[in-house]
mmCIF file of C-alpha atoms and ligand atoms in Angstrom:
data_model
loop_
_atom_site.group_PDB
_atom_site.id
_atom_site.type_symbol
_atom_site.label_atom_id
_atom_site.label_comp_id
_atom_site.label_asym_id
_atom_site.label_seq_id
_atom_site.Cartn_x
_atom_site.Cartn_y
_atom_site.Cartn_z
ATOM 1 C CA GLN A 838 -25.189 -4.237 -3.653
ATOM 2 C CA LYS A 839 -22.640 -4.385 -6.202
ATOM 3 C CA GLU A 840 -24.608 -0.905 -8.031
ATOM 4 C CA GLY A 841 -23.754 -1.702 -10.949
ATOM 5 C CA TYR A 842 -20.707 -2.803 -10.998
ATOM 6 C CA PRO A 843 -19.809 -6.297 -12.203
ATOM 7 C CA HIS A 844 -17.577 -7.285 -9.433
ATOM 8 C CA TYR A 845 -17.389 -6.184 -5.833
ATOM 9 C CA MET A 846 -13.340 -5.427 -6.444
ATOM 10 C CA ILE A 847 -13.864 -3.334 -9.195
ATOM 11 C CA LYS A 848 -16.523 -1.379 -7.268
ATOM 12 C CA GLU A 849 -14.543 -1.012 -4.186
ATOM 13 C CA ILE A 850 -11.210 0.297 -6.786
ATOM 14 C CA HIS A 851 -13.837 3.169 -7.798
ATOM 15 C CA GLU A 852 -14.538 3.742 -4.020
ATOM 16 C CA GLN A 853 -11.440 4.662 -3.069
ATOM 17 C CA PRO A 854 -11.670 8.400 -3.632
ATOM 18 C CA GLN A 855 -14.286 8.860 -1.725
ATOM 19 C CA ALA A 856 -12.708 6.070 1.178
ATOM 20 C CA LEU A 857 -9.917 7.696 1.731
ATOM 21 C CA VAL A 858 -12.214 11.522 2.340
ATOM 22 C CA ARG A 859 -13.773 9.815 4.863
ATOM 23 C CA THR A 860 -10.234 8.296 6.674
ATOM 24 C CA ILE A 861 -8.141 12.471 5.637
ATOM 25 C CA GLU A 862 -10.804 14.710 6.406
ATOM 26 C CA PRO A 863 -12.015 14.098 9.870
ATOM 27 C CA ARG A 864 -8.171 13.554 11.393
ATOM 28 C CA ILE A 865 -7.616 17.193 9.632
ATOM 29 C CA ASN A 866 -8.281 20.280 11.278
ATOM 30 C CA PRO A 867 -9.509 23.831 10.087
ATOM 31 C CA ASP A 868 -5.683 24.713 10.809
ATOM 32 C CA ASN A 869 -5.370 21.785 8.543
ATOM 33 C CA LEU A 870 -3.000 20.010 11.081
ATOM 34 C CA PRO A 871 -3.464 16.625 12.280
ATOM 35 C CA ASP A 872 -6.239 16.446 14.447
ATOM 36 C CA PHE A 873 -7.404 12.610 16.573
ATOM 37 C CA SER A 874 -9.247 14.071 19.005
ATOM 38 C CA ALA A 875 -12.555 12.449 17.584
ATOM 39 C CA ASP A 876 -10.815 9.019 17.762
ATOM 40 C CA GLY A 877 -10.047 9.934 21.437
ATOM 41 C CA ILE A 878 -6.021 9.585 21.489
ATOM 42 C CA PRO A 879 -4.429 12.179 23.405
ATOM 43 C CA ASP A 880 -0.975 13.887 22.090
ATOM 44 C CA SER A 881 0.811 12.549 24.915
ATOM 45 C CA PHE A 882 0.620 9.004 23.112
ATOM 46 C CA PHE A 883 3.086 9.397 20.334
ATOM 47 C CA GLU A 884 5.219 11.568 23.184
ATOM 48 C CA ASN A 885 8.469 9.467 24.090
ATOM 49 C CA CYS A 886 7.713 6.790 21.127
ATOM 50 C CA SER A 887 11.134 5.850 20.508
ATOM 51 C CA ASP A 888 10.591 3.164 17.657
ATOM 52 C CA ILE A 889 7.582 1.716 15.643
ATOM 53 C CA THR A 890 6.664 -1.701 14.937
ATOM 54 C CA VAL A 891 4.128 -2.791 12.429
ATOM 55 C CA VAL A 892 2.736 -5.687 12.744
ATOM 56 C CA ALA A 893 0.326 -7.283 10.213
ATOM 57 C CA CYS A 894 -0.552 -9.984 7.435
ATOM 58 C CA GLY A 895 -0.819 -9.636 3.565
ATOM 59 C CA THR A 896 -2.061 -6.320 1.916
ATOM 60 C CA ALA A 897 -1.932 -4.627 5.364
ATOM 61 C CA LEU A 898 1.543 -5.655 6.064
ATOM 62 C CA TYR A 899 2.485 -3.854 2.650
ATOM 63 C CA ALA A 900 0.313 -1.070 3.475
ATOM 64 C CA GLY A 901 2.935 -0.718 6.502
ATOM 65 C CA MET A 902 5.844 -1.482 4.292
ATOM 66 C CA ALA A 903 5.276 1.890 2.541
ATOM 67 C CA GLY A 904 4.124 3.482 6.370
ATOM 68 C CA LYS A 905 7.682 2.169 7.410
ATOM 69 C CA ASN A 906 9.278 4.186 4.084
ATOM 70 C CA MET A 907 7.622 7.042 4.982
ATOM 71 C CA ILE A 908 8.068 7.545 8.021
ATOM 72 C CA GLN A 909 11.826 6.865 8.490
ATOM 73 C CA ASN A 910 12.371 9.095 5.467
ATOM 74 C CA VAL A 911 10.202 11.752 6.423
ATOM 75 C CA LEU A 912 10.827 11.824 10.655
ATOM 76 C CA GLY A 913 13.881 9.687 11.203
ATOM 77 C CA ILE A 914 12.496 7.413 13.739
ATOM 78 C CA PRO A 915 13.180 3.520 13.415
ATOM 79 C CA VAL A 916 10.080 1.792 12.117
ATOM 80 C CA SER A 917 9.942 -2.368 11.374
ATOM 81 C CA VAL A 918 7.615 -3.883 9.732
ATOM 82 C CA ALA A 919 6.764 -7.213 11.272
ATOM 83 C CA ILE A 920 4.852 -10.471 9.675
ATOM 84 C CA ALA A 921 2.352 -11.408 12.291
ATOM 85 C CA SER A 922 2.470 -14.730 11.922
ATOM 86 C CA GLU A 923 6.350 -14.946 12.469
ATOM 87 C CA PHE A 924 6.420 -11.888 15.765
ATOM 88 C CA ARG A 925 3.756 -13.676 17.615
ATOM 89 C CA TYR A 926 6.428 -16.709 18.140
ATOM 90 C CA GLU A 927 9.769 -14.761 18.283
ATOM 91 C CA ARG A 928 11.418 -13.043 21.067
ATOM 92 C CA PRO A 929 10.216 -9.105 20.012
ATOM 93 C CA VAL A 930 12.419 -6.431 20.617
ATOM 94 C CA ILE A 931 10.426 -3.620 21.824
ATOM 95 C CA ASN A 932 10.287 -1.639 25.154
ATOM 96 C CA GLU A 933 7.873 0.403 26.742
ATOM 97 C CA ASN A 934 8.617 3.275 24.851
ATOM 98 C CA SER A 935 8.103 1.535 21.010
ATOM 99 C CA MET A 936 4.786 2.008 19.491
ATOM 100 C CA VAL A 937 3.369 -1.532 17.959
ATOM 101 C CA ILE A 938 0.732 -0.260 14.863
ATOM 102 C CA VAL A 939 -1.095 -3.224 14.743
ATOM 103 C CA THR A 940 -2.935 -3.071 11.006
ATOM 104 C CA SER A 941 -6.080 -4.821 10.042
ATOM 105 C CA GLN A 942 -8.773 -4.529 7.588
ATOM 106 C CA SER A 943 -11.065 -7.162 9.253
ATOM 107 C CA GLY A 944 -9.376 -6.638 12.727
ATOM 108 C CA GLU A 945 -10.104 -10.610 13.425
ATOM 109 C CA THR A 946 -7.082 -11.928 11.481
ATOM 110 C CA ILE A 947 -5.697 -14.166 14.189
ATOM 111 C CA ASP A 948 -1.989 -14.072 13.581
ATOM 112 C CA THR A 949 -2.178 -10.041 13.960
ATOM 113 C CA LEU A 950 -4.415 -10.525 17.399
ATOM 114 C CA GLU A 951 -2.450 -12.821 19.034
ATOM 115 C CA ALA A 952 0.929 -10.122 17.870
ATOM 116 C CA LEU A 953 -1.388 -7.404 19.608
ATOM 117 C CA ARG A 954 -1.614 -9.648 22.676
ATOM 118 C CA LEU A 955 2.206 -10.527 23.072
ATOM 119 C CA ALA A 956 3.139 -6.800 21.889
ATOM 120 C CA ARG A 957 1.077 -5.812 25.439
ATOM 121 C CA GLN A 958 2.777 -7.555 27.293
ATOM 122 C CA TYR A 959 6.200 -5.038 26.658
ATOM 123 C CA THR A 960 3.756 -1.846 26.107
ATOM 124 C CA HIS A 961 1.187 -0.065 26.190
ATOM 125 C CA LYS A 962 1.328 2.075 22.946
ATOM 126 C CA THR A 963 -0.127 -0.546 20.700
ATOM 127 C CA LEU A 964 -2.216 1.367 18.195
ATOM 128 C CA ALA A 965 -4.927 -1.011 16.057
ATOM 129 C CA ILE A 966 -5.167 0.902 12.103
ATOM 130 C CA VAL A 967 -8.955 -1.082 11.639
ATOM 131 C CA ASN A 968 -11.546 -0.976 9.106
ATOM 132 C CA VAL A 969 -14.345 -2.915 11.142
ATOM 133 C CA LYS A 970 -15.878 -1.096 13.863
ATOM 134 C CA GLY A 971 -15.623 -3.239 17.058
ATOM 135 C CA SER A 972 -13.278 -6.379 15.984
ATOM 136 C CA SER A 973 -11.353 -7.541 18.282
ATOM 137 C CA ILE A 974 -8.115 -6.290 17.310
ATOM 138 C CA ALA A 975 -10.333 -3.086 18.223
ATOM 139 C CA ARG A 976 -11.243 -3.831 21.321
ATOM 140 C CA GLU A 977 -8.278 -5.198 22.600
ATOM 141 C CA SER A 978 -5.256 -2.555 21.688
ATOM 142 C CA ASP A 979 -4.997 1.048 23.439
ATOM 143 C CA GLN A 980 -5.713 3.036 21.018
ATOM 144 C CA VAL A 981 -7.411 2.709 17.455
ATOM 145 C CA LEU A 982 -7.667 4.600 14.233
ATOM 146 C CA TYR A 983 -10.858 3.569 12.165
ATOM 147 C CA THR A 984 -10.230 3.722 8.308
ATOM 148 C CA HIS A 985 -13.856 4.144 7.370
ATOM 149 C CA ALA A 986 -13.402 2.481 4.383
ATOM 150 C CA GLY A 987 -16.921 0.977 3.847
ATOM 151 C CA PRO A 988 -17.740 -2.591 3.981
ATOM 152 C CA GLU A 989 -14.958 -4.746 2.041
ATOM 153 C CA ILE A 990 -16.359 -7.664 0.555
ATOM 154 C CA ALA A 991 -14.064 -8.935 -2.014
ATOM 155 C CA VAL A 992 -11.450 -10.717 -1.128
ATOM 156 C CA ALA A 993 -8.181 -9.048 -3.115
ATOM 157 C CA SER A 994 -8.035 -5.978 -0.756
ATOM 158 C CA THR A 995 -8.230 -2.762 -2.458
ATOM 159 C CA LYS A 996 -9.703 0.724 -0.870
ATOM 160 C CA ALA A 997 -8.495 -0.947 2.571
ATOM 161 C CA TYR A 998 -4.771 -0.569 1.838
ATOM 162 C CA SER A 999 -5.239 2.787 -0.155
ATOM 163 C CA VAL A 1000 -6.856 3.940 3.597
ATOM 164 C CA GLN A 1001 -4.119 2.376 5.551
ATOM 165 C CA VAL A 1002 -1.561 3.816 3.752
ATOM 166 C CA ALA A 1003 -3.278 7.250 4.193
ATOM 167 C CA SER A 1004 -3.571 6.350 8.208
ATOM 168 C CA PHE A 1005 0.541 6.070 8.514
ATOM 169 C CA TYR A 1006 0.556 9.354 6.593
ATOM 170 C CA LEU A 1007 -1.500 11.102 8.969
ATOM 171 C CA LEU A 1008 0.200 9.497 12.228
ATOM 172 C CA ALA A 1009 3.463 10.809 11.001
ATOM 173 C CA ALA A 1010 1.982 13.648 10.570
ATOM 174 C CA LYS A 1011 0.802 13.986 13.861
ATOM 175 C CA ILE A 1012 4.171 12.416 15.548
ATOM 176 C CA GLY A 1013 6.630 14.495 13.656
ATOM 177 C CA LEU A 1014 4.948 17.522 15.170
ATOM 178 C CA VAL A 1015 4.368 16.164 18.698
ATOM 179 C CA GLN A 1016 8.104 15.362 18.773
ATOM 180 C CA GLY A 1017 9.322 18.324 17.378
ATOM 181 C CA LYS A 1018 10.407 16.401 13.769
ATOM 182 C CA MET A 1019 8.126 18.791 11.495
ATOM 183 C CA THR A 1020 7.308 22.562 11.658
ATOM 184 C CA LYS A 1021 3.556 23.459 11.765
ATOM 185 C CA LYS A 1022 4.380 24.805 8.268
ATOM 186 C CA GLU A 1023 5.612 21.078 7.276
ATOM 187 C CA ALA A 1024 3.213 19.224 8.811
ATOM 188 C CA GLN A 1025 0.207 22.030 7.283
ATOM 189 C CA ASN A 1026 1.707 21.009 3.620
ATOM 190 C CA PHE A 1027 2.358 17.918 4.152
ATOM 191 C CA LEU A 1028 -1.410 17.186 5.179
ATOM 192 C CA ALA A 1029 -2.095 19.229 1.986
ATOM 193 C CA THR A 1030 -0.460 17.039 -0.572
ATOM 194 C CA LEU A 1031 -2.392 14.546 1.216
ATOM 195 C CA LYS A 1032 -5.962 16.169 0.930
ATOM 196 C CA GLU A 1033 -5.031 15.958 -2.793
ATOM 197 C CA MET A 1034 -4.864 12.437 -3.358
ATOM 198 C CA PRO A 1035 -8.535 11.245 -3.294
ATOM 199 C CA GLY A 1036 -8.837 13.786 -6.776
ATOM 200 C CA ARG A 1037 -5.530 12.568 -7.758
ATOM 201 C CA ILE A 1038 -7.024 8.821 -8.101
ATOM 202 C CA GLU A 1039 -10.040 10.045 -9.688
ATOM 203 C CA THR A 1040 -7.985 11.510 -12.703
ATOM 204 C CA VAL A 1041 -6.315 7.496 -12.520
ATOM 205 C CA LEU A 1042 -9.533 6.008 -12.676
ATOM 206 C CA SER A 1043 -10.657 7.909 -15.897
ATOM 207 C CA HIS A 1044 -7.830 6.103 -17.776
ATOM 208 C CA GLU A 1045 -9.326 2.359 -17.192
ATOM 209 C CA LYS A 1046 -10.203 1.757 -20.026
ATOM 210 C CA ARG A 1047 -6.362 2.151 -21.376
ATOM 211 C CA ILE A 1048 -5.343 0.148 -18.534
ATOM 212 C CA GLN A 1049 -7.802 -2.565 -18.916
ATOM 213 C CA ASP A 1050 -6.838 -3.272 -23.114
ATOM 214 C CA LEU A 1051 -3.165 -3.771 -22.262
ATOM 215 C CA THR A 1052 -3.789 -6.596 -19.642
ATOM 216 C CA ASP A 1053 -4.920 -9.044 -23.191
ATOM 217 C CA ARG A 1054 -1.667 -9.307 -23.165
ATOM 218 C CA PHE A 1055 -1.020 -10.682 -19.508
ATOM 219 C CA THR A 1056 -3.766 -13.770 -20.532
ATOM 220 C CA ASN A 1057 -1.292 -16.724 -20.813
ATOM 221 C CA VAL A 1058 2.239 -15.353 -19.589
ATOM 222 C CA PRO A 1059 3.491 -17.797 -16.223
ATOM 223 C CA ASN A 1060 5.318 -14.735 -14.889
ATOM 224 C CA ALA A 1061 5.405 -11.644 -14.107
ATOM 225 C CA PHE A 1062 7.471 -8.728 -12.592
ATOM 226 C CA TYR A 1063 7.120 -5.537 -10.491
ATOM 227 C CA ILE A 1064 10.317 -3.485 -9.981
ATOM 228 C CA GLY A 1065 10.985 -0.064 -8.395
ATOM 229 C CA ARG A 1066 13.246 0.809 -6.211
ATOM 230 C CA GLY A 1067 12.343 2.898 -2.300
ATOM 231 C CA LEU A 1068 8.953 3.375 -2.094
ATOM 232 C CA ASP A 1069 8.037 2.322 -5.518
ATOM 233 C CA TYR A 1070 9.644 -1.221 -4.069
ATOM 234 C CA ARG A 1071 7.081 -1.671 -1.181
ATOM 235 C CA VAL A 1072 4.112 -0.104 -4.105
ATOM 236 C CA ALA A 1073 5.320 -3.235 -6.021
ATOM 237 C CA MET A 1074 5.004 -6.484 -3.257
ATOM 238 C CA GLU A 1075 0.904 -4.866 -3.122
ATOM 239 C CA ALA A 1076 0.803 -4.856 -6.902
ATOM 240 C CA ALA A 1077 2.351 -8.573 -6.713
ATOM 241 C CA LEU A 1078 -0.228 -9.889 -4.627
ATOM 242 C CA LYS A 1079 -2.995 -8.026 -6.122
ATOM 243 C CA LEU A 1080 -2.109 -10.063 -9.416
ATOM 244 C CA LYS A 1081 -1.244 -13.217 -8.086
ATOM 245 C CA GLU A 1082 -3.760 -13.663 -5.997
ATOM 246 C CA ILE A 1083 -6.491 -13.321 -8.606
ATOM 247 C CA SER A 1084 -4.962 -13.991 -11.693
ATOM 248 C CA TYR A 1085 -2.717 -17.031 -10.316
ATOM 249 C CA ILE A 1086 0.330 -15.571 -12.050
ATOM 250 C CA HIS A 1087 3.457 -15.742 -10.521
ATOM 251 C CA ALA A 1088 4.220 -12.275 -9.489
ATOM 252 C CA GLU A 1089 7.486 -11.334 -8.060
ATOM 253 C CA ALA A 1090 8.287 -7.867 -6.313
ATOM 254 C CA TYR A 1091 11.905 -6.841 -6.911
ATOM 255 C CA ALA A 1092 13.997 -3.716 -5.643
ATOM 256 C CA ALA A 1093 15.271 -2.992 -8.943
ATOM 257 C CA GLY A 1094 18.633 -2.639 -7.517
ATOM 258 C CA GLU A 1095 18.320 -6.640 -6.717
ATOM 259 C CA LEU A 1096 17.883 -7.886 -10.482
ATOM 260 C CA LYS A 1097 21.332 -7.971 -11.377
ATOM 261 C CA HIS A 1098 22.219 -10.435 -8.721
ATOM 262 C CA GLY A 1099 19.843 -13.326 -9.032
ATOM 263 C CA THR A 1100 16.596 -12.311 -10.866
ATOM 264 C CA ILE A 1101 17.362 -11.156 -14.348
ATOM 265 C CA SER A 1102 18.175 -14.907 -15.038
ATOM 266 C CA LEU A 1103 14.054 -14.885 -14.992
ATOM 267 C CA ILE A 1104 14.057 -12.364 -17.438
ATOM 268 C CA ASP A 1105 13.266 -13.771 -21.333
ATOM 269 C CA ASP A 1106 10.985 -12.975 -24.404
ATOM 270 C CA GLY A 1107 7.690 -11.136 -23.731
ATOM 271 C CA VAL A 1108 7.777 -11.734 -19.611
ATOM 272 C CA PRO A 1109 5.789 -8.420 -18.469
ATOM 273 C CA VAL A 1110 7.863 -6.344 -15.854
ATOM 274 C CA ILE A 1111 5.797 -3.548 -14.622
ATOM 275 C CA ALA A 1112 8.832 -0.804 -13.653
ATOM 276 C CA LEU A 1113 7.598 1.563 -11.184
ATOM 277 C CA ALA A 1114 9.909 4.841 -11.840
ATOM 278 C CA THR A 1115 7.564 7.676 -9.902
ATOM 279 C CA GLN A 1116 11.003 8.338 -7.125
ATOM 280 C CA HIS A 1117 13.028 10.867 -8.312
ATOM 281 C CA LYS A 1118 16.286 10.485 -6.445
ATOM 282 C CA VAL A 1119 16.506 6.810 -7.921
ATOM 283 C CA TYR A 1120 14.877 7.594 -11.136
ATOM 284 C CA SER A 1121 17.639 7.289 -13.305
ATOM 285 C CA LYS A 1122 19.235 4.417 -11.321
ATOM 286 C CA VAL A 1123 15.405 2.590 -11.876
ATOM 287 C CA ILE A 1124 16.363 3.108 -15.705
ATOM 288 C CA SER A 1125 18.862 1.897 -15.883
ATOM 289 C CA ASN A 1126 17.369 -1.180 -14.575
ATOM 290 C CA ILE A 1127 14.419 -1.333 -17.293
ATOM 291 C CA ARG A 1128 16.995 -0.875 -19.804
ATOM 292 C CA GLU A 1129 18.611 -4.474 -18.624
ATOM 293 C CA THR A 1130 15.606 -6.104 -18.622
ATOM 294 C CA LYS A 1131 14.530 -4.816 -22.432
ATOM 295 C CA ALA A 1132 17.955 -5.527 -23.668
ATOM 296 C CA ARG A 1133 16.895 -8.994 -22.954
ATOM 297 C CA GLY A 1134 13.602 -9.330 -24.586
ATOM 298 C CA ALA A 1135 10.931 -8.224 -21.652
ATOM 299 C CA TYR A 1136 7.489 -6.919 -22.072
ATOM 300 C CA VAL A 1137 7.847 -3.250 -20.044
ATOM 301 C CA ILE A 1138 5.091 -1.095 -18.939
ATOM 302 C CA LEU A 1139 6.749 1.808 -16.500
ATOM 303 C CA ILE A 1140 5.035 3.784 -14.581
ATOM 304 C CA SER A 1141 6.479 6.915 -14.150
ATOM 305 C CA GLU A 1142 6.163 11.301 -14.236
ATOM 306 C CA ASP A 1143 7.386 11.848 -17.385
ATOM 307 C CA LYS A 1144 4.773 13.024 -19.722
ATOM 308 C CA LYS A 1145 5.620 11.480 -22.853
ATOM 309 C CA ILE A 1146 8.719 8.738 -23.751
ATOM 310 C CA THR A 1147 9.834 8.783 -27.350
ATOM 311 C CA ASP A 1148 12.725 5.812 -26.830
ATOM 312 C CA PRO A 1149 11.648 2.749 -27.372
ATOM 313 C CA THR A 1150 14.318 0.855 -25.966
ATOM 314 C CA ILE A 1151 12.660 2.114 -22.342
ATOM 315 C CA CYS A 1152 9.804 0.502 -22.599
ATOM 316 C CA ASP A 1153 6.351 -0.899 -24.171
ATOM 317 C CA VAL A 1154 3.848 0.903 -23.082
ATOM 318 C CA HIS A 1155 3.786 4.120 -20.686
ATOM 319 C CA PHE A 1156 1.230 5.100 -17.533
ATOM 320 C CA SER A 1157 2.267 9.373 -17.006
ATOM 321 C CA ILE A 1158 1.035 10.185 -13.423
ATOM 322 C CA PRO A 1159 1.022 13.862 -12.597
ATOM 323 C CA LYS A 1160 4.463 15.211 -10.730
ATOM 324 C CA VAL A 1161 3.934 14.645 -7.196
ATOM 325 C CA ASP A 1162 6.621 14.673 -3.827
ATOM 326 C CA ASP A 1163 8.828 11.588 -4.284
ATOM 327 C CA ILE A 1164 6.327 9.839 -0.656
ATOM 328 C CA PHE A 1165 2.854 10.440 -2.414
ATOM 329 C CA SER A 1166 2.924 9.150 -5.520
ATOM 330 C CA VAL A 1167 1.796 5.467 -4.017
ATOM 331 C CA PHE A 1168 -1.861 6.593 -4.193
ATOM 332 C CA GLU A 1169 -1.680 6.887 -8.033
ATOM 333 C CA SER A 1170 0.667 3.835 -9.030
ATOM 334 C CA ILE A 1171 -1.354 1.411 -6.760
ATOM 335 C CA VAL A 1172 -4.657 1.937 -8.658
ATOM 336 C CA ILE A 1173 -2.860 1.212 -11.565
ATOM 337 C CA CYS A 1174 -1.348 -1.912 -10.766
ATOM 338 C CA GLN A 1175 -4.957 -2.582 -8.557
ATOM 339 C CA LEU A 1176 -6.836 -2.599 -12.091
ATOM 340 C CA ILE A 1177 -4.205 -5.133 -13.727
ATOM 341 C CA GLY A 1178 -4.621 -6.816 -11.388
ATOM 342 C CA TYR A 1179 -8.854 -7.204 -11.522
ATOM 343 C CA TYR A 1180 -8.970 -6.945 -15.639
ATOM 344 C CA THR A 1181 -6.067 -9.799 -15.789
ATOM 345 C CA SER A 1182 -8.364 -12.381 -13.762
ATOM 346 C CA VAL A 1183 -11.493 -10.929 -15.263
ATOM 347 C CA ASN A 1184 -10.072 -11.701 -18.614
ATOM 348 C CA LYS A 1185 -8.817 -15.103 -17.362
ATOM 349 C CA GLY A 1186 -12.217 -15.735 -16.724
ATOM 350 C CA ILE A 1187 -11.550 -16.038 -12.641
ATOM 351 C CA ASN A 1188 -14.487 -14.606 -10.780
ATOM 352 C CA PRO A 1189 -11.534 -11.727 -9.144
ATOM 353 C CA ASP A 1190 -14.221 -11.811 -5.510
ATOM 354 C CA GLN A 1191 -13.682 -15.301 -4.979
ATOM 355 C CA PRO A 1192 -9.814 -16.242 -5.681
ATOM 356 C CA ARG A 1193 -9.971 -20.228 -5.274
ATOM 357 C CA ASN A 1194 -8.195 -21.015 -2.173
ATOM 358 C CA LEU A 1195 -8.776 -17.799 -0.032
ATOM 359 C CA ALA A 1196 -11.138 -16.631 2.728
ATOM 360 C CA LYS A 1197 -11.423 -12.796 3.506
ATOM 361 C CA SER A 1198 -10.681 -13.296 7.196
ATOM 362 C CA VAL A 1199 -8.265 -15.420 8.404
ATOM 363 C CA THR A 1200 -9.284 -15.854 11.117
ATOM 364 C CA VAL A 1201 -8.314 -19.752 12.300
ATOM 365 C CA GLU A 1202 -4.518 -20.703 12.190
HETATM 366 O O1 M6R B 1563 -8.012 -8.672 7.557
HETATM 367 P P1 M6R B 1563 -6.871 -8.203 7.701
HETATM 368 O O2 M6R B 1563 -6.425 -6.386 6.963
HETATM 369 O O3 M6R B 1563 -6.464 -8.513 8.897
HETATM 370 O O4 M6R B 1563 -6.288 -9.279 6.560
HETATM 371 C C1 M6R B 1563 -4.919 -9.427 6.212
HETATM 372 C C2 M6R B 1563 -4.813 -10.028 4.646
HETATM 373 O O5 M6R B 1563 -5.729 -11.400 5.008
HETATM 374 C C3 M6R B 1563 -5.078 -8.902 3.366
HETATM 375 O O6 M6R B 1563 -4.760 -8.128 3.799
HETATM 376 C C4 M6R B 1563 -5.399 -10.156 2.632
HETATM 377 O O7 M6R B 1563 -3.904 -10.154 2.124
HETATM 378 C C5 M6R B 1563 -5.833 -9.703 1.208
HETATM 379 N N1 M6R B 1563 -6.897 -9.744 0.989
HETATM 380 C C6 M6R B 1563 -5.043 -9.798 -0.101
HETATM 381 O O8 M6R B 1563 -5.239 -8.785 -1.175
#
């Protein structure tokens, strides 16, 4: 059922626009406002929510990181993100007004499930963002938001990430409206931009060949770095996971401003640095961080909104994404990075659908 694609992973990367439509459209009503009535989640669930804790593992955790960055910046509500296997053995700092969002594609990850069980001893505002219908996490949480991404077969998560991130955006619009932190107009504009994401991903996918060509260079490198600030840094975390899990290249995500506090000593001739610079507020800061890596010989791939980069001292390869509000660039940037991971794996003769030592679902401890 690969439908002509050589691997499930690339098929699932291409399914992202449709998967996003299935996640987003049923939750936006004809007035362009967030609507969870078909999910059976009442507005009262979002009232009196003082803080949010996202609990998850792996890719789902990184989707939560992107969600945290966006929700805090848009709504000003404190959000913490906890690794499920840590959260479940620590003292949870939550109360009955805390919302706990457990995020899981499979809905069966044992640490996330146990973290949910623990959270429910403190609050009944637990909400699961889950893909697999009727899974344990979906059954045990107070509310469920199904992502409707369709089956994800490849071990490396791709479409599950995009729809999880989109779910956080839908939730932000709802919480913002219910708590008076967003006006109707603001929520409508926010959701109108969210609706543009599937089309924008189609455009990224039309540049697939260029991304494939650039990965030829990665076949023999032992290390790679993904850098960015703000939301870009959160995207970098998932991007680095995508490269390492299927290509076996050691990849690290770094907050660009942290480079000179240690990591820059690892930058040497030819080390790939994938730099994300889509956040307007910190654009010039990231560019100066990139220059620092370039000056030390890094091979820099830049993802930004610039139409063209003519200064060869900034980067070796440039991918331009169309202008968009800072908080929405994640949807396009991550697809470029998923393709970098996929083609690097294929170039190295690895089966990206079945990387060594990894299972699709981690149901035992
Ligand atoms: O099914 P889950 O979303 O709970 O799985 C969590 C992680 O095991 C998973 O996201 C994993 O990190 C990805 N498959 C990696 O691409």
